[in-house]
XYZ file of C-alpha atoms in Angstrom:
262
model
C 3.597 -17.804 -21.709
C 1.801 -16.878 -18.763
C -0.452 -13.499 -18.980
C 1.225 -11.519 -16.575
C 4.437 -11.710 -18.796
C 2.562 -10.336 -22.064
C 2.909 -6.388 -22.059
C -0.310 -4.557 -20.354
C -2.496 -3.018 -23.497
C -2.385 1.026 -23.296
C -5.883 2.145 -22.478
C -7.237 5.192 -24.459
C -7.018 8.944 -23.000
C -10.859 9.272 -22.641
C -11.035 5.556 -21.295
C -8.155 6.669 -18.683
C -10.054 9.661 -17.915
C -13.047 8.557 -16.997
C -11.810 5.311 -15.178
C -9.401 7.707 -12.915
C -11.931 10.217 -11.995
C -14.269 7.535 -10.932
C -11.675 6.027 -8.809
C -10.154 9.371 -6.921
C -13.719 10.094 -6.407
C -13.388 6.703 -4.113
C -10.347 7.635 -2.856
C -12.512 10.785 -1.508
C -14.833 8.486 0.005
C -12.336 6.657 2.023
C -10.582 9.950 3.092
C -14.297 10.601 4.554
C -14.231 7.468 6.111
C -10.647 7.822 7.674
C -11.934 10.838 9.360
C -15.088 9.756 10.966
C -13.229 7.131 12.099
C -10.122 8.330 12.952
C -8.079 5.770 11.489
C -3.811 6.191 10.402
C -2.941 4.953 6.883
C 0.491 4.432 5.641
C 1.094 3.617 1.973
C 4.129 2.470 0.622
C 5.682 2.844 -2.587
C 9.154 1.355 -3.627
C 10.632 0.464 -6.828
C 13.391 1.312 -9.114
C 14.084 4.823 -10.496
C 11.844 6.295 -12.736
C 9.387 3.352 -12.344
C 6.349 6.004 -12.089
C 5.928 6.776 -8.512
C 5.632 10.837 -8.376
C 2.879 9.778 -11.223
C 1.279 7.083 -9.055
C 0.834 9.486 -6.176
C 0.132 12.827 -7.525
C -2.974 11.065 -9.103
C -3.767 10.175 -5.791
C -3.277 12.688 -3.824
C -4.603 15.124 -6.491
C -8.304 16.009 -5.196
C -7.860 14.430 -1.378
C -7.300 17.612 1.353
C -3.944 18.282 2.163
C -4.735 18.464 5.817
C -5.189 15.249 6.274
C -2.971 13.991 3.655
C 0.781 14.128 3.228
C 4.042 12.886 0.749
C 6.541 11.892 2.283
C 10.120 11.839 0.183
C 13.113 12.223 2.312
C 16.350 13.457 1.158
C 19.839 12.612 2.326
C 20.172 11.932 6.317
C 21.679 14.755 7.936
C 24.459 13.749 10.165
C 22.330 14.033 13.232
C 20.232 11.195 11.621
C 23.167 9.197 10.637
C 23.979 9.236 14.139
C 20.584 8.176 15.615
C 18.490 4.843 15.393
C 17.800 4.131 11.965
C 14.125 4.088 11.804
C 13.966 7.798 13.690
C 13.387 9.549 10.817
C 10.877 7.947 9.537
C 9.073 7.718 12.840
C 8.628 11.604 12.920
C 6.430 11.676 9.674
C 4.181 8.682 10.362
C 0.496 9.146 9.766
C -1.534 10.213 12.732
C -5.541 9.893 13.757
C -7.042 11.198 10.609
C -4.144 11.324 8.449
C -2.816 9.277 5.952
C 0.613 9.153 4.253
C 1.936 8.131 1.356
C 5.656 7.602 1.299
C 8.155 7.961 -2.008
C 11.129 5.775 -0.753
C 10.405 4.897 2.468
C 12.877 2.980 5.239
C 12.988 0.322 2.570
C 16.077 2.599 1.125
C 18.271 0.514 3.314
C 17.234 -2.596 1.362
C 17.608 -0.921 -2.026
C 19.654 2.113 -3.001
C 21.597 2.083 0.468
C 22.608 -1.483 0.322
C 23.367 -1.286 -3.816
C 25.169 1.643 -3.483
C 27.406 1.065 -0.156
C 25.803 3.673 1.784
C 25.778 1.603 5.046
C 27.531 -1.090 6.321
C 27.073 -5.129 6.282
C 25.970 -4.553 10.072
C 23.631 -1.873 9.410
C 21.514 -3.596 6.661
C 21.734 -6.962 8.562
C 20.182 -4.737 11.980
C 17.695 -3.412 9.434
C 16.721 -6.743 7.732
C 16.329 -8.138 11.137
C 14.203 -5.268 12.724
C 12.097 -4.498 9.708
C 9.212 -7.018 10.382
C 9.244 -6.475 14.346
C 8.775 -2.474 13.446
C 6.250 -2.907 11.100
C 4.644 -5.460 13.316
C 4.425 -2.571 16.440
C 2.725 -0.276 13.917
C 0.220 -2.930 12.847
C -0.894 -3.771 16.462
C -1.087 0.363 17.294
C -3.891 0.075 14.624
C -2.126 1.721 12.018
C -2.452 0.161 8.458
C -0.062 0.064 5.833
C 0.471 -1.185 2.489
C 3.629 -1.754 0.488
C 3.342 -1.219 -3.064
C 7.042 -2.306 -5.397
C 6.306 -0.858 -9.309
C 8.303 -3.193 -11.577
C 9.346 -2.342 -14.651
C 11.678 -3.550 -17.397
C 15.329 -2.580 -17.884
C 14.132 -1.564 -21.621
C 11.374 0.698 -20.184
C 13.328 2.022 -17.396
C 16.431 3.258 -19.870
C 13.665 4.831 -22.223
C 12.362 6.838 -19.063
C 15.967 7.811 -17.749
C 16.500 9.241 -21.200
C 13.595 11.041 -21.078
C 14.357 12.584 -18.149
C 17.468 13.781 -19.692
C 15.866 15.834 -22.343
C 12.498 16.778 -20.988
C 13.625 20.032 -19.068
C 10.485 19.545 -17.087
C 11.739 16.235 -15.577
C 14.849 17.287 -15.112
C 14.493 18.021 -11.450
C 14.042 14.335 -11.284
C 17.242 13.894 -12.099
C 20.003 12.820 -9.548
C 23.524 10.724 -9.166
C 21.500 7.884 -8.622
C 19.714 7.665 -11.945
C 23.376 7.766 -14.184
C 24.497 4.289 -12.530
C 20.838 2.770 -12.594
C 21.282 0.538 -15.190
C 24.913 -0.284 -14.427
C 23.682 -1.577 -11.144
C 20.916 -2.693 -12.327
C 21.581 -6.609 -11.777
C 22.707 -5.604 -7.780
C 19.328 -3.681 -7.474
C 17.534 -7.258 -8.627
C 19.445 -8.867 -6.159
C 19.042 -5.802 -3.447
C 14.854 -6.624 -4.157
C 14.594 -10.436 -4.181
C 16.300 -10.185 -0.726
C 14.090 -7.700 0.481
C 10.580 -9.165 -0.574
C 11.923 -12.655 0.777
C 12.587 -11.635 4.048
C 10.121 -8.868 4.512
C 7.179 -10.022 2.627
C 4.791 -11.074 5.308
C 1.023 -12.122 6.196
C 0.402 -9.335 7.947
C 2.478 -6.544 5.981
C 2.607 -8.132 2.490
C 4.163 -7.136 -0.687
C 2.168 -6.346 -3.800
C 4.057 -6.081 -6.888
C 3.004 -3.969 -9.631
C 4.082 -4.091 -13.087
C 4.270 -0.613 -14.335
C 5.416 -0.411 -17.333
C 2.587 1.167 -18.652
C 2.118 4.214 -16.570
C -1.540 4.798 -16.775
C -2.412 1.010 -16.367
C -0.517 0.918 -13.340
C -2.060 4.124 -11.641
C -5.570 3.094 -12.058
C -5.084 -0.732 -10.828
C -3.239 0.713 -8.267
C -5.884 2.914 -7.066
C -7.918 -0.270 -7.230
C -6.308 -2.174 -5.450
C -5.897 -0.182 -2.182
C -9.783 0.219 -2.673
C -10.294 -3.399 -2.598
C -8.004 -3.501 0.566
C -9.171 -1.131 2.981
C -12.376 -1.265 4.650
C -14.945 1.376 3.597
C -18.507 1.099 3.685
C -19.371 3.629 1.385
C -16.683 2.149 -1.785
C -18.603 1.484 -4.822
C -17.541 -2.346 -4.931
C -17.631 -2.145 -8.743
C -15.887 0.820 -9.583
C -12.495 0.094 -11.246
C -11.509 -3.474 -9.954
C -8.183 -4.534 -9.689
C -6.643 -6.696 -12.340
C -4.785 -9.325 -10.616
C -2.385 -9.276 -13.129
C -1.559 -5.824 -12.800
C -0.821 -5.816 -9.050
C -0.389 -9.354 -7.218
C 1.017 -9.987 -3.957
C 4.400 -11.060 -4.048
C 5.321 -14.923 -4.263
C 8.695 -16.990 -4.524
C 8.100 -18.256 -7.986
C 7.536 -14.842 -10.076
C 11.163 -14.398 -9.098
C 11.952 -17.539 -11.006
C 9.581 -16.960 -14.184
C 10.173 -13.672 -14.844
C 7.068 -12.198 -14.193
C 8.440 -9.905 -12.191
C 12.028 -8.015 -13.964
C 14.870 -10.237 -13.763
């Protein structure tokens, strides 16, 4: 059995404590950095419901200024939007000089819950599928940098969470249509990823999967992992590395081998 399909160890509350401070006080450094230099950062996150990403941003977002950093999570299209060029809305609340942005749900909804759910047509996901990668592409070459997180997690894990949700009256905001048919669909919303990662997953704008079944192990490799990424002179090169069995850039075969949820 290959280690990325044994179940991530929980990590201690003190050892979780300490690790996370030490890492958001590297996030701090590379907000710093993103000033002086006034660079755009775009960050990603997709994945299924309840798979952990409020967690996974609040935590970093939590001692960064709010001035230059914003969460993105976009509600239904108004019928204005439905009527204008997909990508539109999205546009309006990219990062600019200074800023960066960290997206719940992002454009990717077309590839996921739209597509899964019949929320737009053949021809509309096949225009977005197409366009995806040239969009992304313009945004690279502006300067702009971006990185696409997916948080995988098992259909065991995901129904415990969902049910949690149901009970814990201060999750239930979190609650929505969506989440009662999750697991129903849940086979379509495999199908609805391997098709996105496939034909969006690219050199320049890769994929990195991130198996988050355990919540606190996947915020602090997360964290990690966009440390390791970016380029920041003043990162602590030893503080928290990433464990590349954690989060991993996508790749044909962990569809096939069940690394990632099947």
């Amino acid at each position: 059995m290959s280690k990325k399909e044994k179940k991530t160890k929980g990590i201690g509350k003190e050892n979780y404590k300490t690790s996370l401070q030490r890492l958001q006080l590297e996030l701090v450094k590379l907000q710093r950095h993103l000033i002086r230099n006034d660079l755009q950062i775009l960050i990603i996150f997709e994945g299924r419901d309840a798979a952990g990403k409020d967690g996974v941003i609040k935590r970093i977002t939590e001692h960064l200024s709010p001035r230059e950093t914003r969460v993105v999570a976009l509600g239904k299209p108004s019928d204005r939007e439905l009527r204008s060029w997909y990508f539109e809305r999205y546009v309006a609340h990219l990062p600019s000089s200074q800023e960066m942005v960290l997206m719940n749900r992002s454009w990717y909804n077309r590839a996921g819950v739209e597509r899964v759910m019949g929320y737009c047509s053949e021809t509309e996901y096949e225009n977005f599928m197409k366009s995806v990668v040239p969009f992304e592409q313009m945004l690279l070459g502006s300067g702009m940098q971006i990185y696409k997180y997916y948080l995988d997690i098992s259909k065991d894990e995901q129904k415990r969470r969902l049910r949690d949700r149901r009970v814990d009256p201060l999750k239930q905001w979190k609650i929505s249509p969506i989440d009662e048919v999750a697991i129903e669909h849940w086979d379509d919303y495999s199908k609805a990823r391997d098709a996105m990662f496939r034909r969006t997953h690219t050199e320049i704008s890769p994929w990195y999967v991130v198996k988050a079944d355990d919540k606190k192990t996947a915020r602090l490799n997360i964290i990690g992992h966009l440390m390791s990424l970016v380029d920041c002179p003043d990162k602590d090169k030893h503080a928290e590395q990433p464990d590349a069995e954690i989060v991993f850039p996508f790749d044909e075969i962990y569809l096939h081998n069940n690394i990632i949820a099947p």
